[in-house]
Amino acid sequence: SRRTDVVGELRRQLMATEEEDSLSYPPLNVTTGNDVCILFYASNFSLKANSSVFIDLTNATFVTQNVDISSSECSDINTTLSLKYTKPVNGISSLEIRFLMTNTFYGGSARNWSTLDSVEIVQDGEKFAKFNVSVISAPAEYSFHCQLVGTSNLYPARLIPSNNEAKNWDVFISRLQIQGFNIENNQFSYASDCTGFFIPEIWMGLVTSILLLWILAYGIHMIMQLTTNSRFDDPKGPALSVPQTE
């Protein structure tokens, strides 16, 4: 379900996600008292360690909810979603994944924006991997949605390794939706999507159109520069002599 009572004028990356059939299971929620402070959903949430050990956390996170979220923290400025798993696969006794979000006021837009700053993975309490995050931000009263999020260069929202241990992990999250601030009625707000207005295909079309228009304008300019002779040769009279200076 989605909250549909938010009204605002946004000119940046807004997409309403109101499809009731889009959630096959409810999102994971973190509460403080009786209020939900974090909502998290993904249709596929999986990792790969050392390019060989595949870890699918989708079922444990959203269906059976066999995950410990007690270390999660909420405030008006900083929010941390902590997901702890016990023996997710053979060879890994514990795994913790943290999503660190901040709520910051920007004078240029005269509003607060929530940003997912980093993602951290802690294996067996000692191996620490940290990823910086690109383009995951939304107005503070909105949620964030992206079709593909992960470590691949092909994803619109990337997790960029910031230490050597992070290079041993591959992360894949499909249809991510997350909100860490200003949650009302325990439901996701409208979603700010990671896909901008100017996707690569649109840029290619614009560049091609500009190039063709430039060729057309140049051709018209050259045609307009053509001039006719001021004098013509008369076959019945003497030959027309044109001095070289003319």
mmCIF file of C-alpha atoms in Angstrom:
data_model
loop_
_atom_site.group_PDB
_atom_site.id
_atom_site.type_symbol
_atom_site.label_atom_id
_atom_site.label_comp_id
_atom_site.label_asym_id
_atom_site.label_seq_id
_atom_site.Cartn_x
_atom_site.Cartn_y
_atom_site.Cartn_z
ATOM 1 C CA SER A 1 0.000 0.000 0.000
ATOM 2 C CA ARG A 2 1.046 3.592 -0.583
ATOM 3 C CA ARG A 3 0.149 6.852 1.117
ATOM 4 C CA THR A 4 -1.581 9.097 -1.434
ATOM 5 C CA ASP A 5 -2.260 12.259 0.584
ATOM 6 C CA VAL A 6 1.062 13.951 -0.123
ATOM 7 C CA VAL A 7 0.727 17.024 -2.297
ATOM 8 C CA GLY A 8 3.743 18.907 -3.541
ATOM 9 C CA GLU A 9 5.362 20.437 -6.570
ATOM 10 C CA LEU A 10 8.595 18.681 -7.441
ATOM 11 C CA ARG A 11 10.521 19.157 -10.622
ATOM 12 C CA ARG A 12 13.079 16.442 -10.002
ATOM 13 C CA GLN A 13 12.783 12.708 -10.544
ATOM 14 C CA LEU A 14 9.310 12.119 -9.132
ATOM 15 C CA MET A 15 7.360 9.010 -9.953
ATOM 16 C CA ALA A 16 4.145 7.961 -8.255
ATOM 17 C CA THR A 17 4.160 4.249 -7.432
ATOM 18 C CA GLU A 18 0.587 3.374 -6.691
ATOM 19 C CA GLU A 19 0.352 -0.154 -8.129
ATOM 20 C CA GLU A 20 -1.358 -2.206 -5.458
ATOM 21 C CA ASP A 21 -0.150 -5.453 -7.017
ATOM 22 C CA SER A 22 3.511 -4.407 -6.946
ATOM 23 C CA LEU A 23 4.091 -5.803 -3.431
ATOM 24 C CA SER A 24 3.922 -9.575 -3.164
ATOM 25 C CA TYR A 25 4.745 -9.287 0.544
ATOM 26 C CA PRO A 26 4.718 -6.380 2.999
ATOM 27 C CA PRO A 27 7.825 -4.229 3.431
ATOM 28 C CA LEU A 28 10.098 -4.629 6.413
ATOM 29 C CA ASN A 29 9.426 -1.960 9.016
ATOM 30 C CA VAL A 30 11.351 -0.657 12.011
ATOM 31 C CA THR A 31 9.335 0.916 14.800
ATOM 32 C CA THR A 32 10.078 3.263 17.671
ATOM 33 C CA GLY A 33 7.256 2.951 20.155
ATOM 34 C CA ASN A 34 4.097 2.754 18.092
ATOM 35 C CA ASP A 35 5.469 4.649 15.093
ATOM 36 C CA VAL A 36 7.208 3.200 12.035
ATOM 37 C CA CYS A 37 10.453 5.054 11.352
ATOM 38 C CA ILE A 38 11.968 2.919 8.538
ATOM 39 C CA LEU A 39 10.346 1.073 5.642
ATOM 40 C CA PHE A 40 12.369 -1.212 3.383
ATOM 41 C CA TYR A 41 11.284 -3.336 0.425
ATOM 42 C CA ALA A 42 12.967 -5.254 -2.409
ATOM 43 C CA SER A 43 11.718 -7.944 -4.755
ATOM 44 C CA ASN A 44 15.191 -9.504 -4.764
ATOM 45 C CA PHE A 45 17.873 -8.923 -2.145
ATOM 46 C CA SER A 46 20.964 -11.046 -2.655
ATOM 47 C CA LEU A 47 24.737 -10.974 -2.242
ATOM 48 C CA LYS A 48 27.716 -12.877 -3.577
ATOM 49 C CA ALA A 49 30.861 -13.291 -1.507
ATOM 50 C CA ASN A 50 34.230 -13.808 -3.172
ATOM 51 C CA SER A 51 32.473 -14.327 -6.526
ATOM 52 C CA SER A 52 31.413 -17.825 -5.463
ATOM 53 C CA VAL A 53 29.152 -17.895 -2.372
ATOM 54 C CA PHE A 54 25.622 -16.804 -3.283
ATOM 55 C CA ILE A 55 23.434 -15.485 -0.453
ATOM 56 C CA ASP A 56 19.737 -14.862 -1.096
ATOM 57 C CA LEU A 57 18.304 -12.766 1.729
ATOM 58 C CA THR A 58 14.908 -12.001 0.185
ATOM 59 C CA ASN A 59 12.920 -14.687 1.991
ATOM 60 C CA ALA A 60 14.647 -14.179 5.358
ATOM 61 C CA THR A 61 14.150 -10.414 5.196
ATOM 62 C CA PHE A 62 10.572 -10.041 3.971
ATOM 63 C CA VAL A 63 8.709 -13.379 4.139
ATOM 64 C CA THR A 64 9.860 -15.250 7.252
ATOM 65 C CA GLN A 65 11.513 -12.078 8.623
ATOM 66 C CA ASN A 66 14.241 -14.197 10.169
ATOM 67 C CA VAL A 67 16.335 -11.081 10.635
ATOM 68 C CA ASP A 68 17.358 -9.051 13.680
ATOM 69 C CA ILE A 69 16.627 -5.332 13.297
ATOM 70 C CA SER A 70 17.108 -4.375 16.958
ATOM 71 C CA SER A 71 20.313 -2.433 16.215
ATOM 72 C CA SER A 72 18.514 -0.075 13.833
ATOM 73 C CA GLU A 73 18.449 3.576 14.877
ATOM 74 C CA CYS A 74 16.073 6.399 14.002
ATOM 75 C CA SER A 75 16.256 10.161 14.449
ATOM 76 C CA ASP A 76 15.292 13.302 12.577
ATOM 77 C CA ILE A 77 18.817 13.636 11.148
ATOM 78 C CA ASN A 78 20.416 10.177 10.964
ATOM 79 C CA THR A 79 18.789 6.806 10.396
ATOM 80 C CA THR A 80 20.450 3.393 10.273
ATOM 81 C CA LEU A 81 18.719 0.234 9.074
ATOM 82 C CA SER A 82 20.592 -2.725 10.556
ATOM 83 C CA LEU A 83 19.827 -6.225 9.241
ATOM 84 C CA LYS A 84 21.486 -9.078 11.148
ATOM 85 C CA TYR A 85 21.337 -12.672 9.903
ATOM 86 C CA THR A 86 22.510 -15.796 11.719
ATOM 87 C CA LYS A 87 24.129 -18.439 9.495
ATOM 88 C CA PRO A 88 22.641 -17.193 6.212
ATOM 89 C CA VAL A 89 24.747 -19.810 4.359
ATOM 90 C CA ASN A 90 27.285 -22.456 5.230
ATOM 91 C CA GLY A 91 30.650 -20.920 6.104
ATOM 92 C CA ILE A 92 29.231 -17.613 7.376
ATOM 93 C CA SER A 93 28.095 -17.614 11.015
ATOM 94 C CA SER A 94 26.762 -14.058 11.101
ATOM 95 C CA LEU A 95 26.119 -11.276 8.609
ATOM 96 C CA GLU A 96 25.069 -7.695 9.246
ATOM 97 C CA ILE A 97 24.062 -5.208 6.560
ATOM 98 C CA ARG A 98 23.632 -1.542 7.442
ATOM 99 C CA PHE A 99 21.935 1.166 5.373
ATOM 100 C CA LEU A 100 23.015 4.614 6.625
ATOM 101 C CA MET A 101 20.740 7.522 5.742
ATOM 102 C CA THR A 102 20.845 11.243 6.522
ATOM 103 C CA ASN A 103 18.298 14.044 6.400
ATOM 104 C CA THR A 104 19.893 17.346 5.319
ATOM 105 C CA PHE A 105 18.536 20.788 4.454
ATOM 106 C CA TYR A 106 19.756 22.261 1.127
ATOM 107 C CA GLY A 107 19.371 25.986 0.605
ATOM 108 C CA GLY A 108 19.367 25.687 -3.190
ATOM 109 C CA SER A 109 16.108 23.755 -3.187
ATOM 110 C CA ALA A 110 14.871 25.227 0.101
ATOM 111 C CA ARG A 111 13.889 21.802 1.394
ATOM 112 C CA ASN A 112 15.197 18.753 3.240
ATOM 113 C CA TRP A 113 16.506 15.777 1.294
ATOM 114 C CA SER A 114 17.032 12.253 2.597
ATOM 115 C CA THR A 115 20.094 10.478 1.232
ATOM 116 C CA LEU A 116 21.360 6.925 1.479
ATOM 117 C CA ASP A 117 25.020 7.728 2.087
ATOM 118 C CA SER A 118 26.580 4.292 2.480
ATOM 119 C CA VAL A 119 25.976 0.565 2.839
ATOM 120 C CA GLU A 120 28.093 -1.540 5.181
ATOM 121 C CA ILE A 121 28.527 -5.317 5.369
ATOM 122 C CA VAL A 122 30.000 -6.974 8.466
ATOM 123 C CA GLN A 123 30.807 -10.678 8.180
ATOM 124 C CA ASP A 124 31.359 -12.760 11.338
ATOM 125 C CA GLY A 125 31.804 -9.580 13.365
ATOM 126 C CA GLU A 126 35.231 -8.790 11.910
ATOM 127 C CA LYS A 127 35.280 -8.471 8.114
ATOM 128 C CA PHE A 128 34.040 -4.959 7.354
ATOM 129 C CA ALA A 129 33.063 -3.824 3.850
ATOM 130 C CA LYS A 130 31.831 -0.330 3.047
ATOM 131 C CA PHE A 131 30.171 0.971 -0.107
ATOM 132 C CA ASN A 132 29.522 4.570 -1.076
ATOM 133 C CA VAL A 133 26.189 5.107 -2.780
ATOM 134 C CA SER A 134 25.409 7.129 -5.898
ATOM 135 C CA VAL A 135 22.141 8.901 -6.805
ATOM 136 C CA ILE A 136 20.008 7.530 -3.981
ATOM 137 C CA SER A 137 18.262 10.602 -2.594
ATOM 138 C CA ALA A 138 14.740 11.961 -2.358
ATOM 139 C CA PRO A 139 12.836 14.817 -0.746
ATOM 140 C CA ALA A 140 12.620 14.049 2.961
ATOM 141 C CA GLU A 141 8.854 13.484 2.860
ATOM 142 C CA TYR A 142 9.142 11.003 -0.016
ATOM 143 C CA SER A 143 10.463 7.473 -0.338
ATOM 144 C CA PHE A 144 13.115 6.398 -2.826
ATOM 145 C CA HIS A 145 12.580 3.766 -5.520
ATOM 146 C CA CYS A 146 14.952 2.195 -8.014
ATOM 147 C CA GLN A 147 14.526 -0.792 -10.301
ATOM 148 C CA LEU A 148 18.129 -2.002 -9.943
ATOM 149 C CA VAL A 149 20.651 -1.196 -7.224
ATOM 150 C CA GLY A 150 23.987 -2.916 -6.790
ATOM 151 C CA THR A 151 27.692 -3.083 -7.474
ATOM 152 C CA SER A 152 27.414 -3.542 -11.246
ATOM 153 C CA ASN A 153 28.319 -0.624 -13.511
ATOM 154 C CA LEU A 154 25.132 -1.263 -15.467
ATOM 155 C CA TYR A 155 22.788 -0.413 -12.591
ATOM 156 C CA PRO A 156 21.263 3.094 -12.427
ATOM 157 C CA ALA A 157 22.052 3.318 -8.686
ATOM 158 C CA ARG A 158 25.491 1.969 -7.780
ATOM 159 C CA LEU A 159 27.178 0.748 -4.629
ATOM 160 C CA ILE A 160 30.819 1.786 -5.028
ATOM 161 C CA PRO A 161 33.415 -0.121 -2.940
ATOM 162 C CA SER A 162 35.313 2.234 -0.639
ATOM 163 C CA ASN A 163 37.715 -0.287 0.925
ATOM 164 C CA ASN A 164 39.478 -3.477 -0.124
ATOM 165 C CA GLU A 165 37.085 -5.812 1.675
ATOM 166 C CA ALA A 166 34.136 -4.365 -0.264
ATOM 167 C CA LYS A 167 35.690 -5.588 -3.512
ATOM 168 C CA ASN A 168 35.007 -9.161 -2.372
ATOM 169 C CA TRP A 169 31.242 -8.585 -2.405
ATOM 170 C CA ASP A 170 28.669 -8.282 -5.162
ATOM 171 C CA VAL A 171 25.301 -6.809 -4.215
ATOM 172 C CA PHE A 172 22.074 -7.111 -6.196
ATOM 173 C CA ILE A 173 18.824 -5.418 -5.132
ATOM 174 C CA SER A 174 15.885 -5.232 -7.511
ATOM 175 C CA ARG A 175 12.892 -2.909 -7.106
ATOM 176 C CA LEU A 176 14.353 -1.266 -4.042
ATOM 177 C CA GLN A 177 12.115 1.098 -2.108
ATOM 178 C CA ILE A 178 13.274 2.650 1.148
ATOM 179 C CA GLN A 179 12.144 5.471 3.397
ATOM 180 C CA GLY A 180 13.801 6.535 6.626
ATOM 181 C CA PHE A 181 12.086 9.826 7.470
ATOM 182 C CA ASN A 182 8.620 11.373 7.742
ATOM 183 C CA ILE A 183 6.642 8.131 7.470
ATOM 184 C CA GLU A 184 2.900 8.652 7.895
ATOM 185 C CA ASN A 185 0.216 6.024 8.412
ATOM 186 C CA ASN A 186 2.939 3.339 8.394
ATOM 187 C CA GLN A 187 3.020 3.433 4.596
ATOM 188 C CA PHE A 188 5.430 4.423 1.841
ATOM 189 C CA SER A 189 5.034 7.930 0.489
ATOM 190 C CA TYR A 190 5.237 8.767 -3.202
ATOM 191 C CA ALA A 191 8.550 7.610 -4.627
ATOM 192 C CA SER A 192 11.363 9.623 -6.123
ATOM 193 C CA ASP A 193 12.763 7.339 -8.798
ATOM 194 C CA CYS A 194 16.425 6.880 -9.685
ATOM 195 C CA THR A 195 15.765 7.176 -13.429
ATOM 196 C CA GLY A 196 16.118 10.799 -14.509
ATOM 197 C CA PHE A 197 14.380 12.556 -17.351
ATOM 198 C CA PHE A 198 17.461 12.498 -19.615
ATOM 199 C CA ILE A 199 18.362 8.858 -20.038
ATOM 200 C CA PRO A 200 21.215 7.916 -22.468
ATOM 201 C CA GLU A 201 18.754 7.190 -25.298
ATOM 202 C CA ILE A 202 17.287 10.690 -25.037
ATOM 203 C CA TRP A 203 20.757 12.267 -25.037
ATOM 204 C CA MET A 204 21.683 10.266 -28.173
ATOM 205 C CA GLY A 205 18.500 11.420 -29.906
ATOM 206 C CA LEU A 206 19.134 15.054 -28.984
ATOM 207 C CA VAL A 207 22.748 14.966 -30.183
ATOM 208 C CA THR A 208 21.742 13.297 -33.467
ATOM 209 C CA SER A 209 18.945 15.823 -34.045
ATOM 210 C CA ILE A 210 21.268 18.760 -33.368
ATOM 211 C CA LEU A 211 23.856 17.343 -35.784
ATOM 212 C CA LEU A 212 21.265 16.893 -38.560
ATOM 213 C CA LEU A 213 19.886 20.408 -37.986
ATOM 214 C CA TRP A 214 23.415 21.825 -38.211
ATOM 215 C CA ILE A 215 24.000 20.029 -41.549
ATOM 216 C CA LEU A 216 20.652 21.327 -42.863
ATOM 217 C CA ALA A 217 21.424 24.892 -41.775
ATOM 218 C CA TYR A 218 24.875 24.735 -43.362
ATOM 219 C CA GLY A 219 23.393 23.453 -46.645
ATOM 220 C CA ILE A 220 20.777 26.226 -46.723
ATOM 221 C CA HIS A 221 23.485 28.801 -45.979
ATOM 222 C CA MET A 222 25.652 27.556 -48.867
ATOM 223 C CA ILE A 223 22.688 27.589 -51.278
ATOM 224 C CA MET A 224 21.914 31.173 -50.317
ATOM 225 C CA GLN A 225 25.500 32.147 -51.185
ATOM 226 C CA LEU A 226 25.072 31.064 -54.823
ATOM 227 C CA THR A 227 24.972 33.995 -57.327
ATOM 228 C CA THR A 228 24.270 34.191 -61.071
ATOM 229 C CA ASN A 229 26.562 35.779 -63.696
ATOM 230 C CA SER A 230 26.051 39.477 -64.317
ATOM 231 C CA ARG A 231 26.778 39.034 -68.083
ATOM 232 C CA PHE A 232 26.035 36.175 -70.492
ATOM 233 C CA ASP A 233 27.678 35.083 -73.764
ATOM 234 C CA ASP A 234 25.671 35.853 -76.973
ATOM 235 C CA PRO A 235 26.170 33.072 -79.581
ATOM 236 C CA LYS A 236 25.349 35.499 -82.441
ATOM 237 C CA GLY A 237 27.812 38.152 -81.383
ATOM 238 C CA PRO A 238 31.492 38.267 -80.554
ATOM 239 C CA ALA A 239 32.725 36.088 -77.758
ATOM 240 C CA LEU A 240 32.378 37.560 -74.329
ATOM 241 C CA SER A 241 35.719 38.378 -72.806
ATOM 242 C CA VAL A 242 35.822 38.289 -69.025
ATOM 243 C CA PRO A 243 38.889 39.928 -67.515
ATOM 244 C CA GLN A 244 40.675 37.920 -64.846
ATOM 245 C CA THR A 245 40.064 40.718 -62.355
ATOM 246 C CA GLU A 246 36.312 40.007 -62.526
#
